[in-house]
Amino acid sequence: MIVAVLWTVGVAAVCFVTAVAIGRGLRLVDRAAFGVFGAVLGAGVTFALLPSGADAELTSPLPAIGPREGYLSSNACGACHPGQHASWHDSFHRTMTQVATAEAVRAPFDGRVLHERGRYFTVLRDADRFYALELDAEDPRPPEGDAWREHPAARRVIMTTGSHHLQAYWVQSADGKLEQFPFVYVIREGRWIANADSFLGPPPDPEDDLRRYVWAEGCVACHTTGGPWDPTSQGMGEDVDTSVVELGISCEQCHGPGDEHARLNRSPARRYQLHLRGAGDDSIVNPRRLPHEASASVCGYCHAIYPDDESPDDHTDFRPGQRLSDHYDITAVHLTADRHAGEADLDHLDSDTLDTVEAFWRDGSVRVAGREYTSMIRSGCYLEGEMACTSCHSMHDGEPDKQVDPARASDAMCTQCHAEERDDLEAHTHHAPESEGSRCVQCHMPHTSYGLLMATRNHRMDGPTASGAAGRQRPNACNLCHLDRSLGWTADHLAEWYGQPRPTFGDAHESLPAGAVWMLRGDGVQRALAAWHVRWEPAREASDTDGLRPALARLLQDPYSAVRQVASDALRARGDAFEGGARSEEVAADAQPALERTLAFESDLLPPATVDALWADRDDTATSIPE
């Protein structure tokens, strides 16, 4: 309780100083009163947000949270912009990083045992407090009863990251740093998995220790607001882990520091003049009013691929309103990817170059989820038009899931510029106007990026071609919907409808279902994406996905844990239920019986000999997607 009071008093003092600073120009008495109001407001909000029974065990390891020069925090923004504050409050940006309260934690800390490569952990809960405890590998039984409470290895969960698809947990390590607990929780499926199993890549060496992820070494810039900043500038010690304005992604991450804006707009006359002028307020950044390159840079700061070993943490002087291209060489990333686009074997590349190249398909499109900016800036809509992220997305009007602007929903996001196609949609798409095949995004933004055990849309808008015949070649939009048709079939239609030159494939892709060939013979990303599409509703409507079951079942033996998980999820979604476990080892252990049951279904589309032949020819080039 003492710590909670001290913490609250500290925040109140900071709020008092901030409010007094904002109140510059007021009479001394009014300025003092405004300061007291700020202190009371800050203390009240802080005390309300603190977990009941707040204690040093939770609050001490947290990053230092406080005002950075020029920043105010979302609470100050909400005072004048309650509607925008409310819509932001409902977003997954706000909950990207949170204090590990009962409201924030999504996983069950119910005493279960999690294991990975010879190490065992149990997750425990004491009222609103969450703990992780590593167990003795020789005798991995959790302590009986409440004995764990006194166990010296029990670590309090301090923070969470993620609240939409996956959630990661941060505990304090023996050296005082915040490090990630080696298991994450898949929210949409309600299961724990090892951290290594959340990434797509070759299986780790069983002899390798679990990889350590440290909060201060790469997470701060994009998972919080206004960080990191120098804690000594606010009288804080140098021993704090990191320093941020707020946990989570809040107003000033997109609009820039708000102190000057708040100070200027204490003047009613100024606000009235701005209202009459109707041209916006240049004391704060509004991404919708920026030139498209600067506007896209606001999102791109976190949704981009950085060159070699750089990251947003290396460019914390970037501010909304600026261009990312003024801070780092964006084209270097594309040039690196293009330079190695024709290579099948990438083993000779150094690790930094390999990370960059593996993030792209051979045609230069990004295949890692969450890096939409890097893909979009290569599309004609951006290069020849004025497309920015705000052309389709709205942070304050869209649903939290994808935050698409309701006014630009469905085809409107494209036909706002391409009106000629809207007027005769069927002639353009060769699909019925109301069908999924006539939706612009299905053909021009297919799900060809991978991350978090699912597929996301490509943001390099282009037209479909009969692509995907070899490893690292992007699967095409037509066959991601028509999974049971071949690349040859697609090439015939594109030649007939749009006059595209008809390529020849001379192998399985000429006649066999592209979805099956990608699942059985493709590289790691192709296998995962094709398996994900089997459960995608438009593909289920357009394809004989029953006939693809043998391919899905075979993927339960895939060497990549992520591919096995995506395939097993697709089988479950189809109703082919089996008891898949929470961790990769259990999925693998359950694979054989599930395989036997699934293969009991006969498939004219995929005879067993065809499955075996394609599987034997699988592209085992090592592929990693770091998301």
PDB file of N, CA and C in Angstrom, residues 164-229:
ATOM      1  N   HIS A 164      -4.785  -8.940 -29.298  1.00  0.00           N
ATOM      2  CA  HIS A 164      -5.676  -9.236 -30.425  1.00  0.00           C
ATOM      3  C   HIS A 164      -5.561 -10.709 -30.825  1.00  0.00           C
ATOM      4  N   HIS A 165      -4.397 -11.110 -31.287  1.00  0.00           N
ATOM      5  CA  HIS A 165      -4.199 -12.488 -31.751  1.00  0.00           C
ATOM      6  C   HIS A 165      -3.353 -13.301 -30.771  1.00  0.00           C
ATOM      7  N   LEU A 166      -2.204 -12.748 -30.405  1.00  0.00           N
ATOM      8  CA  LEU A 166      -1.317 -13.413 -29.455  1.00  0.00           C
ATOM      9  C   LEU A 166      -1.059 -12.490 -28.278  1.00  0.00           C
ATOM     10  N   GLN A 167      -0.731 -13.070 -27.139  1.00  0.00           N
ATOM     11  CA  GLN A 167      -0.329 -12.252 -26.002  1.00  0.00           C
ATOM     12  C   GLN A 167       0.955 -12.824 -25.406  1.00  0.00           C
ATOM     13  N   ALA A 168       1.947 -11.939 -25.244  1.00  0.00           N
ATOM     14  CA  ALA A 168       3.225 -12.312 -24.637  1.00  0.00           C
ATOM     15  C   ALA A 168       3.294 -11.724 -23.235  1.00  0.00           C
ATOM     16  N   TYR A 169       4.132 -12.322 -22.386  1.00  0.00           N
ATOM     17  CA  TYR A 169       4.204 -11.919 -20.980  1.00  0.00           C
ATOM     18  C   TYR A 169       5.647 -11.615 -20.594  1.00  0.00           C
ATOM     19  N   TRP A 170       5.809 -10.570 -19.786  1.00  0.00           N
ATOM     20  CA  TRP A 170       7.132 -10.111 -19.399  1.00  0.00           C
ATOM     21  C   TRP A 170       7.323 -10.297 -17.901  1.00  0.00           C
ATOM     22  N   VAL A 171       8.436 -10.908 -17.550  1.00  0.00           N
ATOM     23  CA  VAL A 171       8.791 -11.103 -16.137  1.00  0.00           C
ATOM     24  C   VAL A 171      10.159 -10.484 -15.903  1.00  0.00           C
ATOM     25  N   GLN A 172      10.474 -10.241 -14.654  1.00  0.00           N
ATOM     26  CA  GLN A 172      11.780  -9.658 -14.337  1.00  0.00           C
ATOM     27  C   GLN A 172      12.804 -10.778 -14.196  1.00  0.00           C
ATOM     28  N   SER A 173      13.895 -10.637 -14.948  1.00  0.00           N
ATOM     29  CA  SER A 173      14.942 -11.660 -14.909  1.00  0.00           C
ATOM     30  C   SER A 173      15.847 -11.447 -13.708  1.00  0.00           C
ATOM     31  N   ALA A 174      16.750 -12.380 -13.526  1.00  0.00           N
ATOM     32  CA  ALA A 174      17.662 -12.297 -12.384  1.00  0.00           C
ATOM     33  C   ALA A 174      18.560 -11.069 -12.455  1.00  0.00           C
ATOM     34  N   ASP A 175      18.837 -10.575 -13.682  1.00  0.00           N
ATOM     35  CA  ASP A 175      19.676  -9.378 -13.810  1.00  0.00           C
ATOM     36  C   ASP A 175      18.869  -8.091 -13.804  1.00  0.00           C
ATOM     37  N   GLY A 176      17.583  -8.184 -13.467  1.00  0.00           N
ATOM     38  CA  GLY A 176      16.754  -7.001 -13.316  1.00  0.00           C
ATOM     39  C   GLY A 176      16.052  -6.538 -14.578  1.00  0.00           C
ATOM     40  N   LYS A 177      16.357  -7.137 -15.712  1.00  0.00           N
ATOM     41  CA  LYS A 177      15.735  -6.714 -16.968  1.00  0.00           C
ATOM     42  C   LYS A 177      14.393  -7.409 -17.153  1.00  0.00           C
ATOM     43  N   LEU A 178      13.531  -6.768 -17.928  1.00  0.00           N
ATOM     44  CA  LEU A 178      12.278  -7.413 -18.287  1.00  0.00           C
ATOM     45  C   LEU A 178      12.542  -8.330 -19.475  1.00  0.00           C
ATOM     46  N   GLU A 179      12.246  -9.610 -19.316  1.00  0.00           N
ATOM     47  CA  GLU A 179      12.426 -10.565 -20.408  1.00  0.00           C
ATOM     48  C   GLU A 179      11.128 -11.316 -20.631  1.00  0.00           C
ATOM     49  N   GLN A 180      10.985 -11.804 -21.872  1.00  0.00           N
ATOM     50  CA  GLN A 180       9.731 -12.447 -22.240  1.00  0.00           C
ATOM     51  C   GLN A 180       9.669 -13.867 -21.688  1.00  0.00           C
ATOM     52  N   PHE A 181       8.539 -14.198 -21.081  1.00  0.00           N
ATOM     53  CA  PHE A 181       8.272 -15.572 -20.683  1.00  0.00           C
ATOM     54  C   PHE A 181       8.274 -16.425 -21.942  1.00  0.00           C
ATOM     55  N   PRO A 182       8.901 -17.587 -21.939  1.00  0.00           N
ATOM     56  CA  PRO A 182       9.116 -18.328 -23.200  1.00  0.00           C
ATOM     57  C   PRO A 182       7.882 -19.004 -23.791  1.00  0.00           C
ATOM     58  N   PHE A 183       6.691 -18.638 -23.345  1.00  0.00           N
ATOM     59  CA  PHE A 183       5.462 -19.154 -23.955  1.00  0.00           C
ATOM     60  C   PHE A 183       4.505 -17.987 -24.196  1.00  0.00           C
ATOM     61  N   VAL A 184       3.741 -18.074 -25.273  1.00  0.00           N
ATOM     62  CA  VAL A 184       2.747 -17.046 -25.577  1.00  0.00           C
ATOM     63  C   VAL A 184       1.377 -17.705 -25.641  1.00  0.00           C
ATOM     64  N   TYR A 185       0.349 -16.869 -25.602  1.00  0.00           N
ATOM     65  CA  TYR A 185      -1.022 -17.386 -25.604  1.00  0.00           C
ATOM     66  C   TYR A 185      -1.707 -16.981 -26.904  1.00  0.00           C
ATOM     67  N   VAL A 186      -2.226 -17.985 -27.638  1.00  0.00           N
ATOM     68  CA  VAL A 186      -2.963 -17.728 -28.877  1.00  0.00           C
ATOM     69  C   VAL A 186      -4.403 -17.408 -28.477  1.00  0.00           C
ATOM     70  N   ILE A 187      -4.758 -16.142 -28.525  1.00  0.00           N
ATOM     71  CA  ILE A 187      -6.035 -15.697 -27.977  1.00  0.00           C
ATOM     72  C   ILE A 187      -7.211 -16.291 -28.746  1.00  0.00           C
ATOM     73  N   ARG A 188      -7.141 -16.251 -30.062  1.00  0.00           N
ATOM     74  CA  ARG A 188      -8.305 -16.673 -30.847  1.00  0.00           C
ATOM     75  C   ARG A 188      -8.588 -18.171 -30.715  1.00  0.00           C
ATOM     76  N   GLU A 189      -7.584 -18.937 -30.322  1.00  0.00           N
ATOM     77  CA  GLU A 189      -7.782 -20.380 -30.188  1.00  0.00           C
ATOM     78  C   GLU A 189      -7.692 -20.860 -28.749  1.00  0.00           C
ATOM     79  N   GLY A 190      -7.346 -19.951 -27.851  1.00  0.00           N
ATOM     80  CA  GLY A 190      -7.341 -20.308 -26.441  1.00  0.00           C
ATOM     81  C   GLY A 190      -6.327 -21.364 -26.071  1.00  0.00           C
ATOM     82  N   ARG A 191      -5.087 -21.195 -26.514  1.00  0.00           N
ATOM     83  CA  ARG A 191      -4.069 -22.197 -26.168  1.00  0.00           C
ATOM     84  C   ARG A 191      -2.703 -21.544 -26.021  1.00  0.00           C
ATOM     85  N   TRP A 192      -1.896 -22.147 -25.152  1.00  0.00           N
ATOM     86  CA  TRP A 192      -0.517 -21.744 -24.956  1.00  0.00           C
ATOM     87  C   TRP A 192       0.353 -22.431 -26.014  1.00  0.00           C
ATOM     88  N   ILE A 193       1.371 -21.742 -26.494  1.00  0.00           N
ATOM     89  CA  ILE A 193       2.379 -22.390 -27.330  1.00  0.00           C
ATOM     90  C   ILE A 193       3.748 -21.843 -26.926  1.00  0.00           C
ATOM     91  N   ALA A 194       4.770 -22.624 -27.214  1.00  0.00           N
ATOM     92  CA  ALA A 194       6.123 -22.143 -26.974  1.00  0.00           C
ATOM     93  C   ALA A 194       6.403 -20.949 -27.878  1.00  0.00           C
ATOM     94  N   ASN A 195       7.179 -20.021 -27.383  1.00  0.00           N
ATOM     95  CA  ASN A 195       7.477 -18.829 -28.173  1.00  0.00           C
ATOM     96  C   ASN A 195       8.076 -19.206 -29.525  1.00  0.00           C
ATOM     97  N   ALA A 196       8.958 -20.203 -29.517  1.00  0.00           N
ATOM     98  CA  ALA A 196       9.582 -20.613 -30.777  1.00  0.00           C
ATOM     99  C   ALA A 196       8.542 -21.128 -31.768  1.00  0.00           C
ATOM    100  N   ASP A 197       7.438 -21.677 -31.280  1.00  0.00           N
ATOM    101  CA  ASP A 197       6.412 -22.210 -32.163  1.00  0.00           C
ATOM    102  C   ASP A 197       5.504 -21.123 -32.730  1.00  0.00           C
ATOM    103  N   SER A 198       5.636 -19.893 -32.247  1.00  0.00           N
ATOM    104  CA  SER A 198       4.823 -18.806 -32.785  1.00  0.00           C
ATOM    105  C   SER A 198       5.442 -18.217 -34.045  1.00  0.00           C
ATOM    106  N   PHE A 199       6.692 -18.579 -34.342  1.00  0.00           N
ATOM    107  CA  PHE A 199       7.356 -18.106 -35.556  1.00  0.00           C
ATOM    108  C   PHE A 199       7.395 -19.234 -36.579  1.00  0.00           C
ATOM    109  N   LEU A 200       7.358 -18.861 -37.862  1.00  0.00           N
ATOM    110  CA  LEU A 200       7.498 -19.862 -38.914  1.00  0.00           C
ATOM    111  C   LEU A 200       8.974 -20.042 -39.222  1.00  0.00           C
ATOM    112  N   GLY A 201       9.462 -21.245 -39.080  1.00  0.00           N
ATOM    113  CA  GLY A 201      10.869 -21.504 -39.360  1.00  0.00           C
ATOM    114  C   GLY A 201      11.231 -22.932 -39.055  1.00  0.00           C
ATOM    115  N   PRO A 202      12.432 -23.336 -39.420  1.00  0.00           N
ATOM    116  CA  PRO A 202      12.876 -24.699 -39.142  1.00  0.00           C
ATOM    117  C   PRO A 202      12.862 -24.968 -37.644  1.00  0.00           C
ATOM    118  N   PRO A 203      12.728 -26.211 -37.262  1.00  0.00           N
ATOM    119  CA  PRO A 203      12.711 -26.510 -35.820  1.00  0.00           C
ATOM    120  C   PRO A 203      14.040 -26.152 -35.174  1.00  0.00           C
ATOM    121  N   PRO A 204      14.013 -25.612 -33.969  1.00  0.00           N
ATOM    122  CA  PRO A 204      15.262 -25.281 -33.288  1.00  0.00           C
ATOM    123  C   PRO A 204      16.013 -26.541 -32.904  1.00  0.00           C
ATOM    124  N   ASP A 205      17.305 -26.390 -32.751  1.00  0.00           N
ATOM    125  CA  ASP A 205      18.123 -27.512 -32.300  1.00  0.00           C
ATOM    126  C   ASP A 205      17.702 -27.868 -30.869  1.00  0.00           C
ATOM    127  N   PRO A 206      17.368 -29.130 -30.623  1.00  0.00           N
ATOM    128  CA  PRO A 206      16.921 -29.506 -29.269  1.00  0.00           C
ATOM    129  C   PRO A 206      17.948 -29.182 -28.191  1.00  0.00           C
ATOM    130  N   GLU A 207      19.212 -29.080 -28.584  1.00  0.00           N
ATOM    131  CA  GLU A 207      20.255 -28.801 -27.611  1.00  0.00           C
ATOM    132  C   GLU A 207      20.401 -27.310 -27.331  1.00  0.00           C
ATOM    133  N   ASP A 208      19.803 -26.460 -28.190  1.00  0.00           N
ATOM    134  CA  ASP A 208      19.905 -25.013 -27.983  1.00  0.00           C
ATOM    135  C   ASP A 208      19.031 -24.578 -26.818  1.00  0.00           C
ATOM    136  N   ASP A 209      19.522 -23.603 -26.062  1.00  0.00           N
ATOM    137  CA  ASP A 209      18.716 -23.063 -24.973  1.00  0.00           C
ATOM    138  C   ASP A 209      17.610 -22.191 -25.559  1.00  0.00           C
ATOM    139  N   LEU A 210      16.605 -21.899 -24.764  1.00  0.00           N
ATOM    140  CA  LEU A 210      15.515 -21.056 -25.223  1.00  0.00           C
ATOM    141  C   LEU A 210      16.055 -19.654 -25.489  1.00  0.00           C
ATOM    142  N   ARG A 211      15.584 -19.051 -26.587  1.00  0.00           N
ATOM    143  CA  ARG A 211      16.064 -17.721 -26.943  1.00  0.00           C
ATOM    144  C   ARG A 211      15.518 -16.691 -25.965  1.00  0.00           C
ATOM    145  N   ARG A 212      16.373 -15.760 -25.595  1.00  0.00           N
ATOM    146  CA  ARG A 212      15.973 -14.730 -24.640  1.00  0.00           C
ATOM    147  C   ARG A 212      15.595 -13.450 -25.380  1.00  0.00           C
ATOM    148  N   TYR A 213      14.410 -12.904 -25.091  1.00  0.00           N
ATOM    149  CA  TYR A 213      13.962 -11.639 -25.650  1.00  0.00           C
ATOM    150  C   TYR A 213      13.872 -10.624 -24.513  1.00  0.00           C
ATOM    151  N   VAL A 214      14.624  -9.518 -24.628  1.00  0.00           N
ATOM    152  CA  VAL A 214      14.678  -8.496 -23.590  1.00  0.00           C
ATOM    153  C   VAL A 214      13.882  -7.273 -24.038  1.00  0.00           C
ATOM    154  N   TRP A 215      13.026  -6.810 -23.174  1.00  0.00           N
ATOM    155  CA  TRP A 215      12.116  -5.713 -23.499  1.00  0.00           C
ATOM    156  C   TRP A 215      12.854  -4.481 -24.005  1.00  0.00           C
ATOM    157  N   ALA A 216      13.923  -4.118 -23.371  1.00  0.00           N
ATOM    158  CA  ALA A 216      14.612  -2.865 -23.698  1.00  0.00           C
ATOM    159  C   ALA A 216      15.432  -2.956 -24.976  1.00  0.00           C
ATOM    160  N   GLU A 217      15.491  -4.143 -25.581  1.00  0.00           N
ATOM    161  CA  GLU A 217      16.364  -4.314 -26.746  1.00  0.00           C
ATOM    162  C   GLU A 217      15.590  -4.491 -28.038  1.00  0.00           C
ATOM    163  N   GLY A 218      14.491  -3.762 -28.210  1.00  0.00           N
ATOM    164  CA  GLY A 218      13.815  -3.846 -29.493  1.00  0.00           C
ATOM    165  C   GLY A 218      12.314  -3.710 -29.465  1.00  0.00           C
ATOM    166  N   CYS A 219      11.704  -3.600 -28.317  1.00  0.00           N
ATOM    167  CA  CYS A 219      10.241  -3.568 -28.254  1.00  0.00           C
ATOM    168  C   CYS A 219       9.696  -2.176 -27.955  1.00  0.00           C
ATOM    169  N   VAL A 220      10.518  -1.329 -27.358  1.00  0.00           N
ATOM    170  CA  VAL A 220      10.017  -0.095 -26.758  1.00  0.00           C
ATOM    171  C   VAL A 220       9.427   0.853 -27.788  1.00  0.00           C
ATOM    172  N   ALA A 221      10.137   1.111 -28.880  1.00  0.00           N
ATOM    173  CA  ALA A 221       9.747   2.185 -29.791  1.00  0.00           C
ATOM    174  C   ALA A 221       8.371   1.961 -30.398  1.00  0.00           C
ATOM    175  N   CYS A 222       8.011   0.706 -30.702  1.00  0.00           N
ATOM    176  CA  CYS A 222       6.753   0.454 -31.403  1.00  0.00           C
ATOM    177  C   CYS A 222       5.651  -0.130 -30.524  1.00  0.00           C
ATOM    178  N   HIS A 223       5.958  -0.508 -29.308  1.00  0.00           N
ATOM    179  CA  HIS A 223       4.923  -1.094 -28.459  1.00  0.00           C
ATOM    180  C   HIS A 223       4.533  -0.172 -27.315  1.00  0.00           C
ATOM    181  N   THR A 224       5.062   1.051 -27.345  1.00  0.00           N
ATOM    182  CA  THR A 224       4.699   2.055 -26.350  1.00  0.00           C
ATOM    183  C   THR A 224       4.604   3.405 -27.063  1.00  0.00           C
ATOM    184  N   THR A 225       4.393   4.442 -26.297  1.00  0.00           N
ATOM    185  CA  THR A 225       4.364   5.796 -26.856  1.00  0.00           C
ATOM    186  C   THR A 225       5.451   6.648 -26.210  1.00  0.00           C
ATOM    187  N   GLY A 226       6.170   7.370 -27.073  1.00  0.00           N
ATOM    188  CA  GLY A 226       7.133   8.351 -26.571  1.00  0.00           C
ATOM    189  C   GLY A 226       8.373   7.765 -25.949  1.00  0.00           C
ATOM    190  N   GLY A 227       8.698   6.551 -26.301  1.00  0.00           N
ATOM    191  CA  GLY A 227       9.881   5.966 -25.699  1.00  0.00           C
ATOM    192  C   GLY A 227      10.872   5.491 -26.721  1.00  0.00           C
ATOM    193  N   PRO A 228      12.057   5.197 -26.259  1.00  0.00           N
ATOM    194  CA  PRO A 228      12.543   5.495 -24.901  1.00  0.00           C
ATOM    195  C   PRO A 228      13.071   6.922 -24.807  1.00  0.00           C
ATOM    196  N   TRP A 229      12.999   7.499 -23.599  1.00  0.00           N
ATOM    197  CA  TRP A 229      13.574   8.811 -23.347  1.00  0.00           C
ATOM    198  C   TRP A 229      14.509   8.725 -22.155  1.00  0.00           C
TER     199      TRP A 229
END
